[in-house]
């Protein structure tokens, strides 16, 4: 992504952008945005380009090139994705234990956009280190879209433990240990969304007759999206949404504050 971005904007402009960032102080939270606005202002007009530059500037390098940012913006209106980009990038680069992805997800409730982006960056690092050493019958590759999609069925905690386990393999130079890879996979726990089943069914049915309602698009998507909230708060949310008068001016935003994250 870094190389393709450099080619896209030109070597001189990108070098100025990079120099601006590397010469800034580590606690300068506005460095990436300021350097982008100063040296690559043209990117400010597009949410995906802004997110890609922020990722490169922070050394994250997710596979986000292209008009939909590696699939992250798929199914989202441009204003919603721009708002998400503003949210995740406003406090500089993410640090360990950063919860901005969960917080920003609350603002737009897009199923793929959670802390799984951080987890997928860990898996990308593992793939870059271990991929070249992998045996032909057990290849290691990475695709951001697949990583985000596959991660939706697992709990956040177990998916993060899985990623950390694979990173430990890279650190200990045991990339080709099939036993270790299996042990890492055993840490994955499939998300239990059965308690939300009936609520999700009614919410999705309402969304089919009232476009614009935040429903998760399908019963599976609903379960994946809202499983992070307490059951009581989700019940209140569903009641709120399904009682909004459905017309072209329908506003579901007052229902969002009802959702409470599980501890």
PDB file of C-alpha atoms in Angstrom:
ATOM      1  CA  UNK A   1       0.000   0.000   0.000  1.00  0.00           C
ATOM      2  CA  UNK A   2       2.839   2.379   0.835  1.00  0.00           C
ATOM      3  CA  UNK A   3       4.515   1.813  -2.523  1.00  0.00           C
ATOM      4  CA  UNK A   4       1.289   2.110  -4.519  1.00  0.00           C
ATOM      5  CA  UNK A   5       0.397   5.298  -2.651  1.00  0.00           C
ATOM      6  CA  UNK A   6       3.817   6.757  -3.410  1.00  0.00           C
ATOM      7  CA  UNK A   7       3.325   5.966  -7.097  1.00  0.00           C
ATOM      8  CA  UNK A   8      -0.174   7.445  -7.108  1.00  0.00           C
ATOM      9  CA  UNK A   9       0.756  10.842  -5.683  1.00  0.00           C
ATOM     10  CA  UNK A  10       4.248  11.125  -7.077  1.00  0.00           C
ATOM     11  CA  UNK A  11       7.608  10.560  -5.434  1.00  0.00           C
ATOM     12  CA  UNK A  12       8.272  14.195  -4.508  1.00  0.00           C
ATOM     13  CA  UNK A  13       4.903  14.869  -2.854  1.00  0.00           C
ATOM     14  CA  UNK A  14       4.926  11.546  -1.014  1.00  0.00           C
ATOM     15  CA  UNK A  15       8.491  12.067   0.243  1.00  0.00           C
ATOM     16  CA  UNK A  16       7.423  15.439   1.657  1.00  0.00           C
ATOM     17  CA  UNK A  17       4.429  13.762   3.322  1.00  0.00           C
ATOM     18  CA  UNK A  18       6.634  11.013   4.793  1.00  0.00           C
ATOM     19  CA  UNK A  19       9.317  13.459   5.964  1.00  0.00           C
ATOM     20  CA  UNK A  20       6.668  15.603   7.633  1.00  0.00           C
ATOM     21  CA  UNK A  21       5.429  12.607   9.625  1.00  0.00           C
ATOM     22  CA  UNK A  22       8.824  11.171  10.607  1.00  0.00           C
ATOM     23  CA  UNK A  23      10.057  14.570  11.778  1.00  0.00           C
ATOM     24  CA  UNK A  24       7.070  15.081  14.087  1.00  0.00           C
ATOM     25  CA  UNK A  25       6.962  14.248  17.786  1.00  0.00           C
ATOM     26  CA  UNK A  26       5.562  10.855  18.857  1.00  0.00           C
ATOM     27  CA  UNK A  27       2.856  12.544  20.950  1.00  0.00           C
ATOM     28  CA  UNK A  28       1.765  14.801  18.101  1.00  0.00           C
ATOM     29  CA  UNK A  29      -1.710  13.327  17.506  1.00  0.00           C
ATOM     30  CA  UNK A  30      -2.448  15.610  14.569  1.00  0.00           C
ATOM     31  CA  UNK A  31       0.728  14.894  12.613  1.00  0.00           C
ATOM     32  CA  UNK A  32      -0.699  12.534   9.993  1.00  0.00           C
ATOM     33  CA  UNK A  33      -3.714  14.727   9.215  1.00  0.00           C
ATOM     34  CA  UNK A  34      -1.627  17.894   9.144  1.00  0.00           C
ATOM     35  CA  UNK A  35       1.011  16.368   6.877  1.00  0.00           C
ATOM     36  CA  UNK A  36      -1.664  15.060   4.548  1.00  0.00           C
ATOM     37  CA  UNK A  37      -3.448  18.411   4.342  1.00  0.00           C
ATOM     38  CA  UNK A  38      -0.153  20.191   3.720  1.00  0.00           C
ATOM     39  CA  UNK A  39       1.475  17.897   1.162  1.00  0.00           C
ATOM     40  CA  UNK A  40      -1.301  15.676  -0.252  1.00  0.00           C
ATOM     41  CA  UNK A  41      -4.347  17.889   0.024  1.00  0.00           C
ATOM     42  CA  UNK A  42      -5.953  16.260  -3.028  1.00  0.00           C
ATOM     43  CA  UNK A  43      -6.569  13.126  -0.948  1.00  0.00           C
ATOM     44  CA  UNK A  44      -8.795  15.050   1.474  1.00  0.00           C
ATOM     45  CA  UNK A  45     -11.645  14.916  -1.026  1.00  0.00           C
ATOM     46  CA  UNK A  46     -12.000  11.130  -0.850  1.00  0.00           C
ATOM     47  CA  UNK A  47     -12.694   9.065   2.283  1.00  0.00           C
ATOM     48  CA  UNK A  48     -10.814   5.974   1.081  1.00  0.00           C
ATOM     49  CA  UNK A  49      -7.732   7.971   0.114  1.00  0.00           C
ATOM     50  CA  UNK A  50      -7.750   9.720   3.475  1.00  0.00           C
ATOM     51  CA  UNK A  51      -8.051   6.413   5.320  1.00  0.00           C
ATOM     52  CA  UNK A  52      -5.304   4.820   3.233  1.00  0.00           C
ATOM     53  CA  UNK A  53      -2.921   7.729   3.905  1.00  0.00           C
ATOM     54  CA  UNK A  54      -3.735   7.617   7.616  1.00  0.00           C
ATOM     55  CA  UNK A  55      -3.019   3.865   7.629  1.00  0.00           C
ATOM     56  CA  UNK A  56       0.282   4.318   5.800  1.00  0.00           C
ATOM     57  CA  UNK A  57       1.257   7.275   7.978  1.00  0.00           C
ATOM     58  CA  UNK A  58       0.614   5.206  11.115  1.00  0.00           C
ATOM     59  CA  UNK A  59       2.490   2.187   9.789  1.00  0.00           C
ATOM     60  CA  UNK A  60      -0.646   0.032   9.731  1.00  0.00           C
ATOM     61  CA  UNK A  61      -0.718  -0.702   6.012  1.00  0.00           C
ATOM     62  CA  UNK A  62      -3.986  -2.613   5.747  1.00  0.00           C
ATOM     63  CA  UNK A  63      -4.882  -3.585   2.186  1.00  0.00           C
ATOM     64  CA  UNK A  64      -7.177  -0.618   1.695  1.00  0.00           C
ATOM     65  CA  UNK A  65      -6.348   0.620  -1.794  1.00  0.00           C
ATOM     66  CA  UNK A  66      -9.166   0.909  -4.314  1.00  0.00           C
ATOM     67  CA  UNK A  67     -12.478   2.775  -4.415  1.00  0.00           C
ATOM     68  CA  UNK A  68     -14.026   0.808  -1.525  1.00  0.00           C
ATOM     69  CA  UNK A  69     -10.946   0.681   0.728  1.00  0.00           C
ATOM     70  CA  UNK A  70     -10.419  -3.042   0.413  1.00  0.00           C
ATOM     71  CA  UNK A  71     -14.122  -3.656   0.958  1.00  0.00           C
ATOM     72  CA  UNK A  72     -14.414  -1.633   4.174  1.00  0.00           C
ATOM     73  CA  UNK A  73     -16.711   0.920   2.546  1.00  0.00           C
ATOM     74  CA  UNK A  74     -18.874  -1.639   0.732  1.00  0.00           C
ATOM     75  CA  UNK A  75     -22.558  -1.099   1.432  1.00  0.00           C
ATOM     76  CA  UNK A  76     -22.002   2.242   3.145  1.00  0.00           C
ATOM     77  CA  UNK A  77     -23.045   5.638   1.891  1.00  0.00           C
ATOM     78  CA  UNK A  78     -20.098   7.998   1.363  1.00  0.00           C
ATOM     79  CA  UNK A  79     -21.124  10.343   4.223  1.00  0.00           C
ATOM     80  CA  UNK A  80     -21.274   7.420   6.670  1.00  0.00           C
ATOM     81  CA  UNK A  81     -17.862   6.087   5.708  1.00  0.00           C
ATOM     82  CA  UNK A  82     -16.357   9.582   5.797  1.00  0.00           C
ATOM     83  CA  UNK A  83     -17.754  10.009   9.297  1.00  0.00           C
ATOM     84  CA  UNK A  84     -16.139   6.713  10.320  1.00  0.00           C
ATOM     85  CA  UNK A  85     -12.786   7.770   8.852  1.00  0.00           C
ATOM     86  CA  UNK A  86     -13.019  11.072  10.752  1.00  0.00           C
ATOM     87  CA  UNK A  87     -13.751   9.149  13.937  1.00  0.00           C
ATOM     88  CA  UNK A  88     -10.952   6.561  13.789  1.00  0.00           C
ATOM     89  CA  UNK A  89      -8.274   8.997  12.647  1.00  0.00           C
ATOM     90  CA  UNK A  90      -9.004  12.068  14.765  1.00  0.00           C
ATOM     91  CA  UNK A  91      -6.826  11.043  17.745  1.00  0.00           C
ATOM     92  CA  UNK A  92      -3.681  10.188  15.804  1.00  0.00           C
ATOM     93  CA  UNK A  93      -2.379   6.652  15.403  1.00  0.00           C
ATOM     94  CA  UNK A  94      -3.918   3.779  17.407  1.00  0.00           C
ATOM     95  CA  UNK A  95      -1.964   2.330  20.310  1.00  0.00           C
ATOM     96  CA  UNK A  96      -2.176  -1.008  22.097  1.00  0.00           C
ATOM     97  CA  UNK A  97      -5.560  -1.601  23.745  1.00  0.00           C
ATOM     98  CA  UNK A  98      -7.069   1.210  21.642  1.00  0.00           C
ATOM     99  CA  UNK A  99     -10.879   1.084  21.745  1.00  0.00           C
ATOM    100  CA  UNK A 100     -11.582   3.676  19.058  1.00  0.00           C
ATOM    101  CA  UNK A 101     -12.863   1.073  16.589  1.00  0.00           C
ATOM    102  CA  UNK A 102     -15.574  -0.085  19.005  1.00  0.00           C
ATOM    103  CA  UNK A 103     -16.474   3.512  19.844  1.00  0.00           C
ATOM    104  CA  UNK A 104     -16.620   4.562  16.213  1.00  0.00           C
ATOM    105  CA  UNK A 105     -18.691   1.520  15.306  1.00  0.00           C
ATOM    106  CA  UNK A 106     -21.373   2.790  17.659  1.00  0.00           C
ATOM    107  CA  UNK A 107     -21.731   5.891  15.517  1.00  0.00           C
ATOM    108  CA  UNK A 108     -22.657   4.079  12.317  1.00  0.00           C
ATOM    109  CA  UNK A 109     -23.098   0.412  13.301  1.00  0.00           C
ATOM    110  CA  UNK A 110     -21.523  -1.062  10.186  1.00  0.00           C
ATOM    111  CA  UNK A 111     -20.909  -4.783  10.879  1.00  0.00           C
ATOM    112  CA  UNK A 112     -17.396  -5.062   9.376  1.00  0.00           C
ATOM    113  CA  UNK A 113     -16.004  -1.926  11.010  1.00  0.00           C
ATOM    114  CA  UNK A 114     -14.959  -2.888  14.504  1.00  0.00           C
ATOM    115  CA  UNK A 115     -11.728  -3.670  16.268  1.00  0.00           C
ATOM    116  CA  UNK A 116     -11.352  -6.521  13.773  1.00  0.00           C
ATOM    117  CA  UNK A 117      -9.359  -4.071  11.663  1.00  0.00           C
ATOM    118  CA  UNK A 118      -6.719  -4.000  14.409  1.00  0.00           C
ATOM    119  CA  UNK A 119      -6.828  -7.795  14.656  1.00  0.00           C
ATOM    120  CA  UNK A 120      -6.516  -8.167  10.886  1.00  0.00           C
ATOM    121  CA  UNK A 121      -3.448  -5.944  10.920  1.00  0.00           C
ATOM    122  CA  UNK A 122      -1.890  -8.397  13.386  1.00  0.00           C
ATOM    123  CA  UNK A 123      -2.735 -11.263  11.043  1.00  0.00           C
ATOM    124  CA  UNK A 124      -1.266  -9.315   8.138  1.00  0.00           C
ATOM    125  CA  UNK A 125       1.989  -8.900  10.077  1.00  0.00           C
ATOM    126  CA  UNK A 126       2.055 -12.655  10.770  1.00  0.00           C
ATOM    127  CA  UNK A 127       1.437 -13.421   7.081  1.00  0.00           C
ATOM    128  CA  UNK A 128       4.226 -11.093   5.965  1.00  0.00           C
ATOM    129  CA  UNK A 129       6.724 -12.739   8.343  1.00  0.00           C
ATOM    130  CA  UNK A 130       5.649 -16.370   8.025  1.00  0.00           C
ATOM    131  CA  UNK A 131       4.298 -16.365   4.465  1.00  0.00           C
ATOM    132  CA  UNK A 132       7.706 -16.602   2.747  1.00  0.00           C
ATOM    133  CA  UNK A 133       8.620 -19.571   4.962  1.00  0.00           C
ATOM    134  CA  UNK A 134       5.372 -21.501   4.493  1.00  0.00           C
ATOM    135  CA  UNK A 135       5.332 -24.960   2.959  1.00  0.00           C
ATOM    136  CA  UNK A 136       3.540 -25.455  -0.350  1.00  0.00           C
ATOM    137  CA  UNK A 137       0.913 -27.713   1.198  1.00  0.00           C
ATOM    138  CA  UNK A 138       0.169 -25.155   3.927  1.00  0.00           C
ATOM    139  CA  UNK A 139       0.441 -21.703   2.316  1.00  0.00           C
ATOM    140  CA  UNK A 140       0.032 -18.507   4.317  1.00  0.00           C
ATOM    141  CA  UNK A 141      -1.577 -15.549   2.622  1.00  0.00           C
ATOM    142  CA  UNK A 142      -3.643 -12.556   3.692  1.00  0.00           C
ATOM    143  CA  UNK A 143      -6.621 -10.687   2.308  1.00  0.00           C
ATOM    144  CA  UNK A 144      -8.209  -7.897   4.319  1.00  0.00           C
ATOM    145  CA  UNK A 145     -11.726  -8.469   2.985  1.00  0.00           C
ATOM    146  CA  UNK A 146     -11.601 -12.176   3.839  1.00  0.00           C
ATOM    147  CA  UNK A 147     -10.073 -11.467   7.234  1.00  0.00           C
ATOM    148  CA  UNK A 148     -12.799  -8.994   8.180  1.00  0.00           C
ATOM    149  CA  UNK A 149     -15.577 -11.252   6.863  1.00  0.00           C
ATOM    150  CA  UNK A 150     -14.297 -14.438   8.517  1.00  0.00           C
ATOM    151  CA  UNK A 151     -13.777 -12.624  11.791  1.00  0.00           C
ATOM    152  CA  UNK A 152     -17.449 -11.706  12.021  1.00  0.00           C
ATOM    153  CA  UNK A 153     -18.411 -15.183  13.229  1.00  0.00           C
ATOM    154  CA  UNK A 154     -15.929 -15.221  16.124  1.00  0.00           C
ATOM    155  CA  UNK A 155     -15.954 -13.344  19.406  1.00  0.00           C
ATOM    156  CA  UNK A 156     -13.671 -10.307  19.527  1.00  0.00           C
ATOM    157  CA  UNK A 157     -11.677 -11.739  22.425  1.00  0.00           C
ATOM    158  CA  UNK A 158     -11.039 -15.127  20.828  1.00  0.00           C
ATOM    159  CA  UNK A 159     -10.197 -13.644  17.416  1.00  0.00           C
ATOM    160  CA  UNK A 160      -7.669 -11.343  19.074  1.00  0.00           C
ATOM    161  CA  UNK A 161      -6.175 -14.268  21.041  1.00  0.00           C
ATOM    162  CA  UNK A 162      -5.892 -16.207  17.772  1.00  0.00           C
ATOM    163  CA  UNK A 163      -4.019 -13.326  16.134  1.00  0.00           C
ATOM    164  CA  UNK A 164      -1.694 -12.914  19.138  1.00  0.00           C
ATOM    165  CA  UNK A 165      -1.005 -16.660  19.098  1.00  0.00           C
ATOM    166  CA  UNK A 166       0.064 -16.536  15.440  1.00  0.00           C
ATOM    167  CA  UNK A 167       2.252 -13.504  16.123  1.00  0.00           C
ATOM    168  CA  UNK A 168       3.972 -15.499  18.873  1.00  0.00           C
ATOM    169  CA  UNK A 169       4.758 -18.139  16.243  1.00  0.00           C
ATOM    170  CA  UNK A 170       6.378 -15.474  14.101  1.00  0.00           C
ATOM    171  CA  UNK A 171       8.370 -14.139  17.065  1.00  0.00           C
ATOM    172  CA  UNK A 172       9.563 -17.627  18.061  1.00  0.00           C
ATOM    173  CA  UNK A 173      10.388 -18.619  14.475  1.00  0.00           C
ATOM    174  CA  UNK A 174       7.989 -21.568  14.490  1.00  0.00           C
ATOM    175  CA  UNK A 175       6.069 -20.497  11.387  1.00  0.00           C
ATOM    176  CA  UNK A 176       5.944 -23.987   9.895  1.00  0.00           C
ATOM    177  CA  UNK A 177       4.683 -25.777  12.987  1.00  0.00           C
ATOM    178  CA  UNK A 178       1.324 -27.247  11.994  1.00  0.00           C
ATOM    179  CA  UNK A 179       0.743 -28.219  15.613  1.00  0.00           C
ATOM    180  CA  UNK A 180       1.120 -24.632  16.781  1.00  0.00           C
ATOM    181  CA  UNK A 181      -1.196 -23.356  14.044  1.00  0.00           C
ATOM    182  CA  UNK A 182      -3.860 -25.854  15.089  1.00  0.00           C
ATOM    183  CA  UNK A 183      -3.445 -24.863  18.740  1.00  0.00           C
ATOM    184  CA  UNK A 184      -3.902 -21.204  17.757  1.00  0.00           C
ATOM    185  CA  UNK A 185      -7.073 -22.056  15.826  1.00  0.00           C
ATOM    186  CA  UNK A 186      -8.479 -23.849  18.870  1.00  0.00           C
ATOM    187  CA  UNK A 187      -8.641 -20.483  20.604  1.00  0.00           C
ATOM    188  CA  UNK A 188     -11.393 -19.323  18.231  1.00  0.00           C
ATOM    189  CA  UNK A 189     -14.897 -19.227  19.712  1.00  0.00           C
ATOM    190  CA  UNK A 190     -17.926 -18.911  17.461  1.00  0.00           C
ATOM    191  CA  UNK A 191     -20.186 -16.076  18.534  1.00  0.00           C
ATOM    192  CA  UNK A 192     -23.463 -17.218  20.137  1.00  0.00           C
ATOM    193  CA  UNK A 193     -26.285 -15.053  18.790  1.00  0.00           C
ATOM    194  CA  UNK A 194     -29.181 -17.409  19.570  1.00  0.00           C
ATOM    195  CA  UNK A 195     -30.546 -15.122  22.295  1.00  0.00           C
ATOM    196  CA  UNK A 196     -31.027 -12.394  19.683  1.00  0.00           C
ATOM    197  CA  UNK A 197     -32.787 -14.591  17.145  1.00  0.00           C
ATOM    198  CA  UNK A 198     -36.409 -13.456  17.584  1.00  0.00           C
ATOM    199  CA  UNK A 199     -35.489  -9.812  18.049  1.00  0.00           C
ATOM    200  CA  UNK A 200     -33.294  -9.902  14.949  1.00  0.00           C
ATOM    201  CA  UNK A 201     -36.055 -11.524  12.919  1.00  0.00           C
ATOM    202  CA  UNK A 202     -38.501  -8.721  13.719  1.00  0.00           C
ATOM    203  CA  UNK A 203     -35.846  -6.044  13.176  1.00  0.00           C
ATOM    204  CA  UNK A 204     -34.835  -7.392   9.762  1.00  0.00           C
ATOM    205  CA  UNK A 205     -38.475  -7.752   8.710  1.00  0.00           C
ATOM    206  CA  UNK A 206     -39.033  -4.122   9.632  1.00  0.00           C
ATOM    207  CA  UNK A 207     -35.942  -3.111   7.670  1.00  0.00           C
ATOM    208  CA  UNK A 208     -37.318  -4.787   4.567  1.00  0.00           C
ATOM    209  CA  UNK A 209     -40.372  -2.523   4.558  1.00  0.00           C
ATOM    210  CA  UNK A 210     -38.592   0.539   5.907  1.00  0.00           C
ATOM    211  CA  UNK A 211     -35.217   1.121   4.207  1.00  0.00           C
ATOM    212  CA  UNK A 212     -32.857   3.128   6.349  1.00  0.00           C
ATOM    213  CA  UNK A 213     -33.492   1.233   9.562  1.00  0.00           C
ATOM    214  CA  UNK A 214     -30.274  -0.095  11.089  1.00  0.00           C
ATOM    215  CA  UNK A 215     -31.024  -3.817  11.074  1.00  0.00           C
ATOM    216  CA  UNK A 216     -27.809  -5.640  10.182  1.00  0.00           C
ATOM    217  CA  UNK A 217     -29.361  -6.459   6.757  1.00  0.00           C
ATOM    218  CA  UNK A 218     -29.947 -10.144   7.572  1.00  0.00           C
ATOM    219  CA  UNK A 219     -30.583 -12.219  10.677  1.00  0.00           C
ATOM    220  CA  UNK A 220     -26.972 -13.389  10.653  1.00  0.00           C
ATOM    221  CA  UNK A 221     -25.695  -9.863  10.091  1.00  0.00           C
ATOM    222  CA  UNK A 222     -28.011  -8.593  12.812  1.00  0.00           C
ATOM    223  CA  UNK A 223     -26.644 -11.114  15.300  1.00  0.00           C
ATOM    224  CA  UNK A 224     -23.061 -10.252  14.420  1.00  0.00           C
ATOM    225  CA  UNK A 225     -23.710  -6.515  14.695  1.00  0.00           C
ATOM    226  CA  UNK A 226     -25.736  -6.388  17.906  1.00  0.00           C
ATOM    227  CA  UNK A 227     -24.215  -9.268  19.909  1.00  0.00           C
ATOM    228  CA  UNK A 228     -21.815  -6.757  21.467  1.00  0.00           C
ATOM    229  CA  UNK A 229     -24.671  -5.054  23.299  1.00  0.00           C
ATOM    230  CA  UNK A 230     -26.647  -6.148  26.353  1.00  0.00           C
ATOM    231  CA  UNK A 231     -29.856  -8.019  25.599  1.00  0.00           C
ATOM    232  CA  UNK A 232     -31.997  -5.519  27.525  1.00  0.00           C
ATOM    233  CA  UNK A 233     -30.573  -2.566  25.622  1.00  0.00           C
ATOM    234  CA  UNK A 234     -31.025  -4.357  22.298  1.00  0.00           C
ATOM    235  CA  UNK A 235     -34.668  -5.056  23.166  1.00  0.00           C
ATOM    236  CA  UNK A 236     -35.127  -1.338  23.843  1.00  0.00           C
ATOM    237  CA  UNK A 237     -33.402  -0.490  20.577  1.00  0.00           C
ATOM    238  CA  UNK A 238     -35.606  -2.841  18.532  1.00  0.00           C
ATOM    239  CA  UNK A 239     -38.737  -1.457  20.190  1.00  0.00           C
ATOM    240  CA  UNK A 240     -37.597   2.090  19.434  1.00  0.00           C
ATOM    241  CA  UNK A 241     -36.722   1.412  15.786  1.00  0.00           C
ATOM    242  CA  UNK A 242     -39.856  -0.540  14.955  1.00  0.00           C
ATOM    243  CA  UNK A 243     -42.054   2.196  16.432  1.00  0.00           C
ATOM    244  CA  UNK A 244     -40.591   4.972  14.288  1.00  0.00           C
ATOM    245  CA  UNK A 245     -43.079   6.068  11.635  1.00  0.00           C
ATOM    246  CA  UNK A 246     -41.614   4.887   8.359  1.00  0.00           C
ATOM    247  CA  UNK A 247     -41.529   7.605   5.713  1.00  0.00           C
ATOM    248  CA  UNK A 248     -38.881   9.507   3.759  1.00  0.00           C
ATOM    249  CA  UNK A 249     -38.098  11.602   6.833  1.00  0.00           C
ATOM    250  CA  UNK A 250     -37.739   8.668   9.232  1.00  0.00           C
ATOM    251  CA  UNK A 251     -35.010   9.326  11.798  1.00  0.00           C
ATOM    252  CA  UNK A 252     -33.657   6.327  13.713  1.00  0.00           C
ATOM    253  CA  UNK A 253     -30.712   8.142  15.343  1.00  0.00           C
ATOM    254  CA  UNK A 254     -32.516   8.721  18.695  1.00  0.00           C
ATOM    255  CA  UNK A 255     -32.601   4.920  19.120  1.00  0.00           C
ATOM    256  CA  UNK A 256     -28.806   4.491  19.017  1.00  0.00           C
ATOM    257  CA  UNK A 257     -28.066   5.807  22.543  1.00  0.00           C
ATOM    258  CA  UNK A 258     -30.258   3.007  23.939  1.00  0.00           C
ATOM    259  CA  UNK A 259     -27.613   0.428  23.041  1.00  0.00           C
ATOM    260  CA  UNK A 260     -25.222  -0.452  25.850  1.00  0.00           C
ATOM    261  CA  UNK A 261     -22.038  -2.445  25.305  1.00  0.00           C
ATOM    262  CA  UNK A 262     -21.586  -5.609  27.344  1.00  0.00           C
ATOM    263  CA  UNK A 263     -18.862  -5.445  29.978  1.00  0.00           C
TER     264      UNK A 263
END
